[in-house]
Tab-separated table of C-alpha atoms and ligand atoms in Angstrom:
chain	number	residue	atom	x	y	z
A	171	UNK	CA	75.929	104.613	209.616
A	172	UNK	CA	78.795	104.234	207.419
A	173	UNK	CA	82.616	104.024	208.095
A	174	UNK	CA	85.574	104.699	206.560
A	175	UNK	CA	89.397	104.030	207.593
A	176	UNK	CA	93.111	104.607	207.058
A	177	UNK	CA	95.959	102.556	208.497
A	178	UNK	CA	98.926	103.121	210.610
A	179	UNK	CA	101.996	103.038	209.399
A	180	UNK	CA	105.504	102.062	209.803
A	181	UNK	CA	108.960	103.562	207.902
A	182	UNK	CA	110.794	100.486	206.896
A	183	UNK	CA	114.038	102.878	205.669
A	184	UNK	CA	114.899	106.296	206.059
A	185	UNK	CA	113.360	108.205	208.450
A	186	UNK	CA	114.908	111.436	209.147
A	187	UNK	CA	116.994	111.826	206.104
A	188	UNK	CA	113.777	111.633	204.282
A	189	UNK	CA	113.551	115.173	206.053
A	190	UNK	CA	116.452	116.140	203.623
A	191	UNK	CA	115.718	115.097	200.292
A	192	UNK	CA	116.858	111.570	200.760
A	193	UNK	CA	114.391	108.565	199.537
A	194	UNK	CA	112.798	106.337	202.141
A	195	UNK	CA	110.543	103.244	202.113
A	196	UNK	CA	107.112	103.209	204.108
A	197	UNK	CA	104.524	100.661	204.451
A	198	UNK	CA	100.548	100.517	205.767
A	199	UNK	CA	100.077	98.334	209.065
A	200	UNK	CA	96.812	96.977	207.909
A	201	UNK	CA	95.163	95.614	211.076
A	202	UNK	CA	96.014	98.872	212.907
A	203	UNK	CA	93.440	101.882	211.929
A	204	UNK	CA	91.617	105.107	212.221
A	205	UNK	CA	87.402	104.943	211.448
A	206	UNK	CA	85.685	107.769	210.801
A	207	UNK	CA	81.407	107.251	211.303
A	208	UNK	CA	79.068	109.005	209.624
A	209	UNK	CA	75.857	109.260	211.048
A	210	UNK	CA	73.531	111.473	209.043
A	211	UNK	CA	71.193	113.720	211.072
A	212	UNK	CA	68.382	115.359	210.383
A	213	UNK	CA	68.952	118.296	207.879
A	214	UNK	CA	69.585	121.472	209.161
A	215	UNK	CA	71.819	120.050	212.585
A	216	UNK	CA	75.288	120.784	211.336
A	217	UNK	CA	78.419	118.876	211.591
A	218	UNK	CA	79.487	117.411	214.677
A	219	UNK	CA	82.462	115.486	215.212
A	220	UNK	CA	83.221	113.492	218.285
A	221	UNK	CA	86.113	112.406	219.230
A	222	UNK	CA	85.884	109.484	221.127
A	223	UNK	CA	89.683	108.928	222.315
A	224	UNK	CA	89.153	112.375	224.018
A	225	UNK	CA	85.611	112.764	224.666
A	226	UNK	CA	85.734	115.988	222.941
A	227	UNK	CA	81.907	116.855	220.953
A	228	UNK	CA	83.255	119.444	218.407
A	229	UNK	CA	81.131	121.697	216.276
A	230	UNK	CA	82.487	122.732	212.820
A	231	UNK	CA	82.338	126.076	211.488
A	232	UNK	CA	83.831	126.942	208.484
A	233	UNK	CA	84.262	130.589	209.450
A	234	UNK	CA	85.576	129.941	213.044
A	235	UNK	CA	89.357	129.812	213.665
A	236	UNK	CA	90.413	126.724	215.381
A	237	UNK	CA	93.766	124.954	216.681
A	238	UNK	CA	92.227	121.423	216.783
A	239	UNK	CA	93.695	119.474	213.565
A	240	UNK	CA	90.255	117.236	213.335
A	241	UNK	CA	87.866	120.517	212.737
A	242	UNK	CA	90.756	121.724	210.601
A	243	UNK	CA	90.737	118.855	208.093
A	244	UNK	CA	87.052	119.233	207.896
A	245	UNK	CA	87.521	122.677	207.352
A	246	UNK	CA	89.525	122.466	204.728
A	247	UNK	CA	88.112	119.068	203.124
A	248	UNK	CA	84.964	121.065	202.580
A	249	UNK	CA	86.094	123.876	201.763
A	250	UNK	CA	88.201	121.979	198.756
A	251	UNK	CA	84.825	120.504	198.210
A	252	UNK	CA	83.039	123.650	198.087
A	253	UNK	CA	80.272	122.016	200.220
A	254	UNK	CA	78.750	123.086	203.274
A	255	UNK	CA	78.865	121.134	206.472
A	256	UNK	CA	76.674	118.537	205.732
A	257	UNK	CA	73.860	117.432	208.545
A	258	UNK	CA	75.628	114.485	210.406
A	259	UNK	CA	77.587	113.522	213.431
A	260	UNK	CA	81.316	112.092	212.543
A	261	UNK	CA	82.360	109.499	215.166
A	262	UNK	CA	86.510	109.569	214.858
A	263	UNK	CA	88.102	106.602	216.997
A	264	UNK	CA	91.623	104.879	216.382
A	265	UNK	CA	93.571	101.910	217.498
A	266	UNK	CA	96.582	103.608	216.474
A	267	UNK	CA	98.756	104.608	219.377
A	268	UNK	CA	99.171	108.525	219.521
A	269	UNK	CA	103.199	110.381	219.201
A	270	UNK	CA	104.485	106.873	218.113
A	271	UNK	CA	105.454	106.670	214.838
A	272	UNK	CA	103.123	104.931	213.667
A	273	UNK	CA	101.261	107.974	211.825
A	274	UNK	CA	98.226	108.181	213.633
A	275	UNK	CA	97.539	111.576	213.117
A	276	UNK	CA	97.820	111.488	209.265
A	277	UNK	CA	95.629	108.026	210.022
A	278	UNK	CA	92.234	109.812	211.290
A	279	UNK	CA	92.799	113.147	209.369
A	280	UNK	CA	92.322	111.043	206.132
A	281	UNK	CA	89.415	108.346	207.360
A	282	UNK	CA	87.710	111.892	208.515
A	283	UNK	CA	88.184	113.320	204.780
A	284	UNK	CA	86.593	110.249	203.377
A	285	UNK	CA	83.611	110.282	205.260
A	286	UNK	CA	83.218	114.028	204.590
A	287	UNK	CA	83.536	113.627	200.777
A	288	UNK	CA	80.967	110.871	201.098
A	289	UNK	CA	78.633	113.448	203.552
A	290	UNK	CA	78.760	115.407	200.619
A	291	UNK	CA	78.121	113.118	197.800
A	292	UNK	CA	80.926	113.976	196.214
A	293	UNK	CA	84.735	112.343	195.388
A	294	UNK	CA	87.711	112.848	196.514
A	295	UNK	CA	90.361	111.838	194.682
A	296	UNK	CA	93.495	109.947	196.509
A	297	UNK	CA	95.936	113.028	195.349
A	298	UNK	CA	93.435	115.996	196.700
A	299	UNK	CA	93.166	113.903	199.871
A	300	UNK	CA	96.912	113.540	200.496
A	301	UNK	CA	96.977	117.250	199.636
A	302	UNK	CA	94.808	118.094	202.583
A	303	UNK	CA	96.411	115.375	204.926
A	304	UNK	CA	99.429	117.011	204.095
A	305	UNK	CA	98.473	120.643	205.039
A	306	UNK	CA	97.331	119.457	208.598
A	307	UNK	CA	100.290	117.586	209.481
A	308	UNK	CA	102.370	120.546	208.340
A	309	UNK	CA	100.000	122.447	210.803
A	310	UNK	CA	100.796	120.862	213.618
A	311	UNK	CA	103.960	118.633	213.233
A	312	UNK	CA	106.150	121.370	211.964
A	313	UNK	CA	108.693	120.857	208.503
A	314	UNK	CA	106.489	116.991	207.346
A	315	UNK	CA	108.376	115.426	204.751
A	316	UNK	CA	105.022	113.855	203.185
A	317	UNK	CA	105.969	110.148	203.674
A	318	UNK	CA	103.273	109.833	206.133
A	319	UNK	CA	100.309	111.095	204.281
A	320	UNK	CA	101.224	109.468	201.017
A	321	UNK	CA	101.378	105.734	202.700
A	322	UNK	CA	98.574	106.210	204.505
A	323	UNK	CA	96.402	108.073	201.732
A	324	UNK	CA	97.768	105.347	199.121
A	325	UNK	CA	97.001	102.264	201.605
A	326	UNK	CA	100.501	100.231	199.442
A	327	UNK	CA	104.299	100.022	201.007
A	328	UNK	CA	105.731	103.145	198.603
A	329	UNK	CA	109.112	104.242	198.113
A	330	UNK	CA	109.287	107.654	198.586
A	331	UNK	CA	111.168	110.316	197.052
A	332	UNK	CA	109.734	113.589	197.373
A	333	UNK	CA	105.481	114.851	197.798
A	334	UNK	CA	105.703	114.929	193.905
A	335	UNK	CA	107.859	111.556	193.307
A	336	UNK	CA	106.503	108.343	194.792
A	337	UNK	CA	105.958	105.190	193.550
A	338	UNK	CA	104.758	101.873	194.939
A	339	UNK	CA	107.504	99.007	195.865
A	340	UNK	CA	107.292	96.065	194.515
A	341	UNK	CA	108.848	92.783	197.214
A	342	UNK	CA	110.173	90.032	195.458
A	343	UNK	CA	109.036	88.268	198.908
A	344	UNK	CA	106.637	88.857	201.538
A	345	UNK	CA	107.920	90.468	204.645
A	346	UNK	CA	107.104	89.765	208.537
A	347	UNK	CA	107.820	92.530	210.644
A	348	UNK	CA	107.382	92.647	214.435
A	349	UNK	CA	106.264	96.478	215.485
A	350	UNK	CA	107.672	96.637	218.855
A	351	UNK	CA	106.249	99.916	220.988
A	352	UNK	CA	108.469	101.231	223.794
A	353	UNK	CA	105.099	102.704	225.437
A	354	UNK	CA	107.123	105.919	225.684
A	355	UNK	CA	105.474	108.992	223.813
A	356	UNK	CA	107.415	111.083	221.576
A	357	UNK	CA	106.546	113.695	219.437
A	358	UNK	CA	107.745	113.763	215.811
A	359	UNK	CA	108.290	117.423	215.573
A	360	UNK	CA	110.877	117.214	218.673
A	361	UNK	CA	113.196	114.714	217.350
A	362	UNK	CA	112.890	116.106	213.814
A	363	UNK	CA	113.354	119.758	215.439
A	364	UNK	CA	117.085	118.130	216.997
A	365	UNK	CA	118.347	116.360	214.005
A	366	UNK	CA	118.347	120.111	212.847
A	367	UNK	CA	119.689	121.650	215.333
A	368	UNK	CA	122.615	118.592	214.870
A	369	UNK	CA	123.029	120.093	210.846
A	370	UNK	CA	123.605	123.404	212.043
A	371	UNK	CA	126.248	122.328	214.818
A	372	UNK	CA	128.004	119.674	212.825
A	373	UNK	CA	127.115	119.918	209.398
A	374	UNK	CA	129.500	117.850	207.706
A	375	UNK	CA	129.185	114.943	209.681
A	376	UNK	CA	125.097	115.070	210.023
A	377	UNK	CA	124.975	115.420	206.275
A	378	UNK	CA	127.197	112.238	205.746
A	379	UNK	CA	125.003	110.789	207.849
A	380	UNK	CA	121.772	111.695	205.965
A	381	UNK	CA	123.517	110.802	202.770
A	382	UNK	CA	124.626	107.434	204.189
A	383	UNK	CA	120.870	106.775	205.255
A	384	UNK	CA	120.033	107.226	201.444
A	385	UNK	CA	122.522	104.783	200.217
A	386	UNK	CA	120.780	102.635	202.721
A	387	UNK	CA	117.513	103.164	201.669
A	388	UNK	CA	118.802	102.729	197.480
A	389	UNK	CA	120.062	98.951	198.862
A	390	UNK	CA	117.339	98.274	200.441
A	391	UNK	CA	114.936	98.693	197.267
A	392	UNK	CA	117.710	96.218	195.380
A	393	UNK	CA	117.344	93.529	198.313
A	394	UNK	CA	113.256	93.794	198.794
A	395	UNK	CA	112.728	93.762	195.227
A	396	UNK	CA	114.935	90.466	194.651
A	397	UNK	CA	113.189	88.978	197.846
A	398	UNK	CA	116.809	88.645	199.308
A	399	UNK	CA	115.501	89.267	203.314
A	400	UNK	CA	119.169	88.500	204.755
A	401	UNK	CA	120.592	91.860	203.151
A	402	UNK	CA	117.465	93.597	204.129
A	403	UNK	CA	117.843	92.567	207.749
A	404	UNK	CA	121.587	93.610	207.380
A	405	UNK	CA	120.278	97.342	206.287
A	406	UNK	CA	117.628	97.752	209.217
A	407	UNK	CA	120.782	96.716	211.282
A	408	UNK	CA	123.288	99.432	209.459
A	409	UNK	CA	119.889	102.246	209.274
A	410	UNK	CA	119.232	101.860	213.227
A	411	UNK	CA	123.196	103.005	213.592
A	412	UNK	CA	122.752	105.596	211.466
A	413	UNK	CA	119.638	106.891	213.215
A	414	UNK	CA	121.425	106.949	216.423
A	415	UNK	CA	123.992	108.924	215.302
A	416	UNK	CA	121.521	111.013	214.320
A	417	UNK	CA	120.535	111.121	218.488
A	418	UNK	CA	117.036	110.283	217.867
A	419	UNK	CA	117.316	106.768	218.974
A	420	UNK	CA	117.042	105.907	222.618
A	421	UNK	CA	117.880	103.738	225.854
A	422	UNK	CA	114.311	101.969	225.541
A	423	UNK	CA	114.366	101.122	221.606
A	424	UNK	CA	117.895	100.196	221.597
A	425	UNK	CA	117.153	97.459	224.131
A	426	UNK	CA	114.281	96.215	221.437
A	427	UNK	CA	116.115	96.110	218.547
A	428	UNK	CA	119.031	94.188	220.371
A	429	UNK	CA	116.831	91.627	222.019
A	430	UNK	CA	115.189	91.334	218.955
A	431	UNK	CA	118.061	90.682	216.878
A	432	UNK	CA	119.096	88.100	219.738
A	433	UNK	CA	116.289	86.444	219.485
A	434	UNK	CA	116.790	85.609	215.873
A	435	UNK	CA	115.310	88.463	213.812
A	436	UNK	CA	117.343	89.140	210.595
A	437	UNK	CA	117.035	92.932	211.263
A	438	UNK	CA	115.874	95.781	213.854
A	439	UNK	CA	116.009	99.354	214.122
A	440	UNK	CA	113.318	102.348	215.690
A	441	UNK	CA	110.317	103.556	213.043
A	442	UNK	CA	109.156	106.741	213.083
A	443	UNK	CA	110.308	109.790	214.875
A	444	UNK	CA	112.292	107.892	217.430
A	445	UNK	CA	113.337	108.480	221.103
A	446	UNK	CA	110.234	106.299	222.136
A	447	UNK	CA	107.412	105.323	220.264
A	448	UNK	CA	107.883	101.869	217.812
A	449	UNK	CA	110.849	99.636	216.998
A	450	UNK	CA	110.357	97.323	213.961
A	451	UNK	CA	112.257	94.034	213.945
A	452	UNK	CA	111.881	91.704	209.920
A	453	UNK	CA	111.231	88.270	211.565
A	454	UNK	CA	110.523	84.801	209.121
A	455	UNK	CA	106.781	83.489	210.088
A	456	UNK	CA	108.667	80.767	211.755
A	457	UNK	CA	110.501	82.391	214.402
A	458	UNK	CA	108.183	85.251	215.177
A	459	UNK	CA	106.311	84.350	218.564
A	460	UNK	CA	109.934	84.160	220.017
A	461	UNK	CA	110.879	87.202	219.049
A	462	UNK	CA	107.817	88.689	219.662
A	463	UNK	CA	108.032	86.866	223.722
A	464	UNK	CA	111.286	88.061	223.934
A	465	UNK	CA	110.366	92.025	223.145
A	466	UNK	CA	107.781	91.679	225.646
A	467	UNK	CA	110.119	90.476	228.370
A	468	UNK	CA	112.160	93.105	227.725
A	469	UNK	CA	109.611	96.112	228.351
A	470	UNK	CA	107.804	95.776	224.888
A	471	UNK	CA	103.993	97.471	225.878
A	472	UNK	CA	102.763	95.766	222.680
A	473	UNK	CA	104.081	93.853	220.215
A	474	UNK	CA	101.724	93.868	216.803
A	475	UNK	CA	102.825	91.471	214.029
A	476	UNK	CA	102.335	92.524	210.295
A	477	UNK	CA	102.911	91.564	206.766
A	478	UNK	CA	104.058	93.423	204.153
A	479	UNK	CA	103.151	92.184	200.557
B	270	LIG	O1	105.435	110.663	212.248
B	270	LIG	P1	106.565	109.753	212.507
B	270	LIG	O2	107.042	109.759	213.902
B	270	LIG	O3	106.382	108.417	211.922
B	270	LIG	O4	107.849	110.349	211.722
B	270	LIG	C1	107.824	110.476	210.360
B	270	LIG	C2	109.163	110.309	209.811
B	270	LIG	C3	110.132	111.457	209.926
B	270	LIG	O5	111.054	111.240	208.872
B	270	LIG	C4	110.877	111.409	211.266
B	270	LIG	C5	109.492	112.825	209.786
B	270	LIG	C6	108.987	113.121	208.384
B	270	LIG	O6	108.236	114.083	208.254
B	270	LIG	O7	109.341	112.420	207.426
């Protein structure tokens, strides 16, 4: 047996507007992953993949059309590969919650790619992996800006400009976040679906508001890259406004990010997709369990602690 992974992830800056052209910062949650198995069978079996979240045992068929996005990224990773379903059962598990924000989808689409490729005896390079990542999420999570894929694909915190135009960030200082989950399931292509809806009603202000999420996003490059955490915590604080004007925020992750920043934390504001799912609060090492007690108390489900570097 062999395994393969891909972490979680969590959108320091810019959710949303990222939607719209705008840049946004993203970073891998190392300790929280997908894991793809590959246990070879004798030749001749087929490819099985079992999903062990679900219980579901699912044959692949590269001629058969299916609406299940973990046969469709082994359909399409082999048929990028030009390979035939190789002789093995594929064991997909993940510790990732599911409609969070956290990118779990993306997560086990590419830990199932790399096992394929290695099925197959063949590579797969990072960009031709992202590729196919990409093409499922688009599947099923509607208009994907790509910021999901690449950080997950790429395994480094990247700032984000467009599928073509990313590059990794480099901190001038370590950060400690607090990912704070609401325990409330949300699904991506909803809130993304309303923030539209929102353009076409009010266009002038949503725009400003995407635009103003940008400038966020630019300052918050200037202030991880000199290591300066105070103005970073100061733009989580001014990019968690902005998302709720934006409507995706809600009653649940507005009560984390305030206790949080009670607590102490220098900044909060909701990752992902919003209206449930994950809150991320930037905490020093010192003060952390506090903060971290403190989002429990007030209705955290978990509270994972990570560090970006
Ligand atoms: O998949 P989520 O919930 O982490 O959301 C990804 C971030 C969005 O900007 C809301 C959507 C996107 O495609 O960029």
């Amino acid at each position: 047996m062999t395994t393969f992974s891909a972490p979680a992830k969590i959108i320091l800056y810019g959710e949303h507007a990222v939607v719209y052209g705008q840049p946004a910062l993203a970073a891998p949650v190392e300790s929280l992953r997908a894991f793809a198995e590959v246990h070879p069978q004798r030749s001749g079996s087929g490819l099985r993949l079992l999903a062990v979240d679900t219980g579901h045992d699912l044959p692949v068929d590269l001629a058969a059309e299916v609406d299940d996005a973990l046969v469709e990224m082994a359909q399409r990773t082999l048929r990028f590969l030009g390979a035939a379903p190789p002789s093995a059962v594929v064991e997909v598990y993940s510790k990732i919650p599911l409609a969070s924000g956290l990118g779990s989808g993306a997560a086990v689409s590419a830990a199932l790619g790399r096992a394929l490729a290695w099925a197959c005896g063949v590579e797969l390079a990072p960009i031709d992996l992202n590729a196919l990542v990409y093409e499922v999420e688009r599947r099923h999570h509607g208009t994907p800006s790509g910021i999901d894929n690449t950080v997950i694909v790429y395994d480094q915190p990247i700032l984000f400009r467009s599928r073509e135009d990313f590059t990794p960030l480099a901190l001038g200082a370590p950060l400690t976040i607090l990912i704070g989950d609401t325990g409330i399931r949300a699904p991506t292509r909803e809130s993304v679906g309303d923030v539209r809806r929102l353009l076409e009603r009010d266009r002038d202000m949503t725009l400003s508001t995407i635009e103003a999420i940008g400038a966020v996003v630019e300052q918050a490059c200037v202030a991880l890259s000199n290591g300066d955490l105070e103005m970073a915590g100061i733009l989580m604080q001014k990019n968690h406004a902005l998302l709720r004007q934006l409507t995706v925020s809600s009653p649940e992750l507005d009560r984390l990010v305030d206790t949080a920043l009670e607590a102490g934390a220098l900044g909060a504001k909701l990752s992902g997709g919003g209206r449930g799912g994950n809150m991320i609060a930037l905490v020093t090492p010192r003060m952390w369990e506090t903060v971290a007690d403190r989002l429990r108390g007030a209705g955290a489900v978990h509270v994972w602690k990570t560090t970006v570097a």
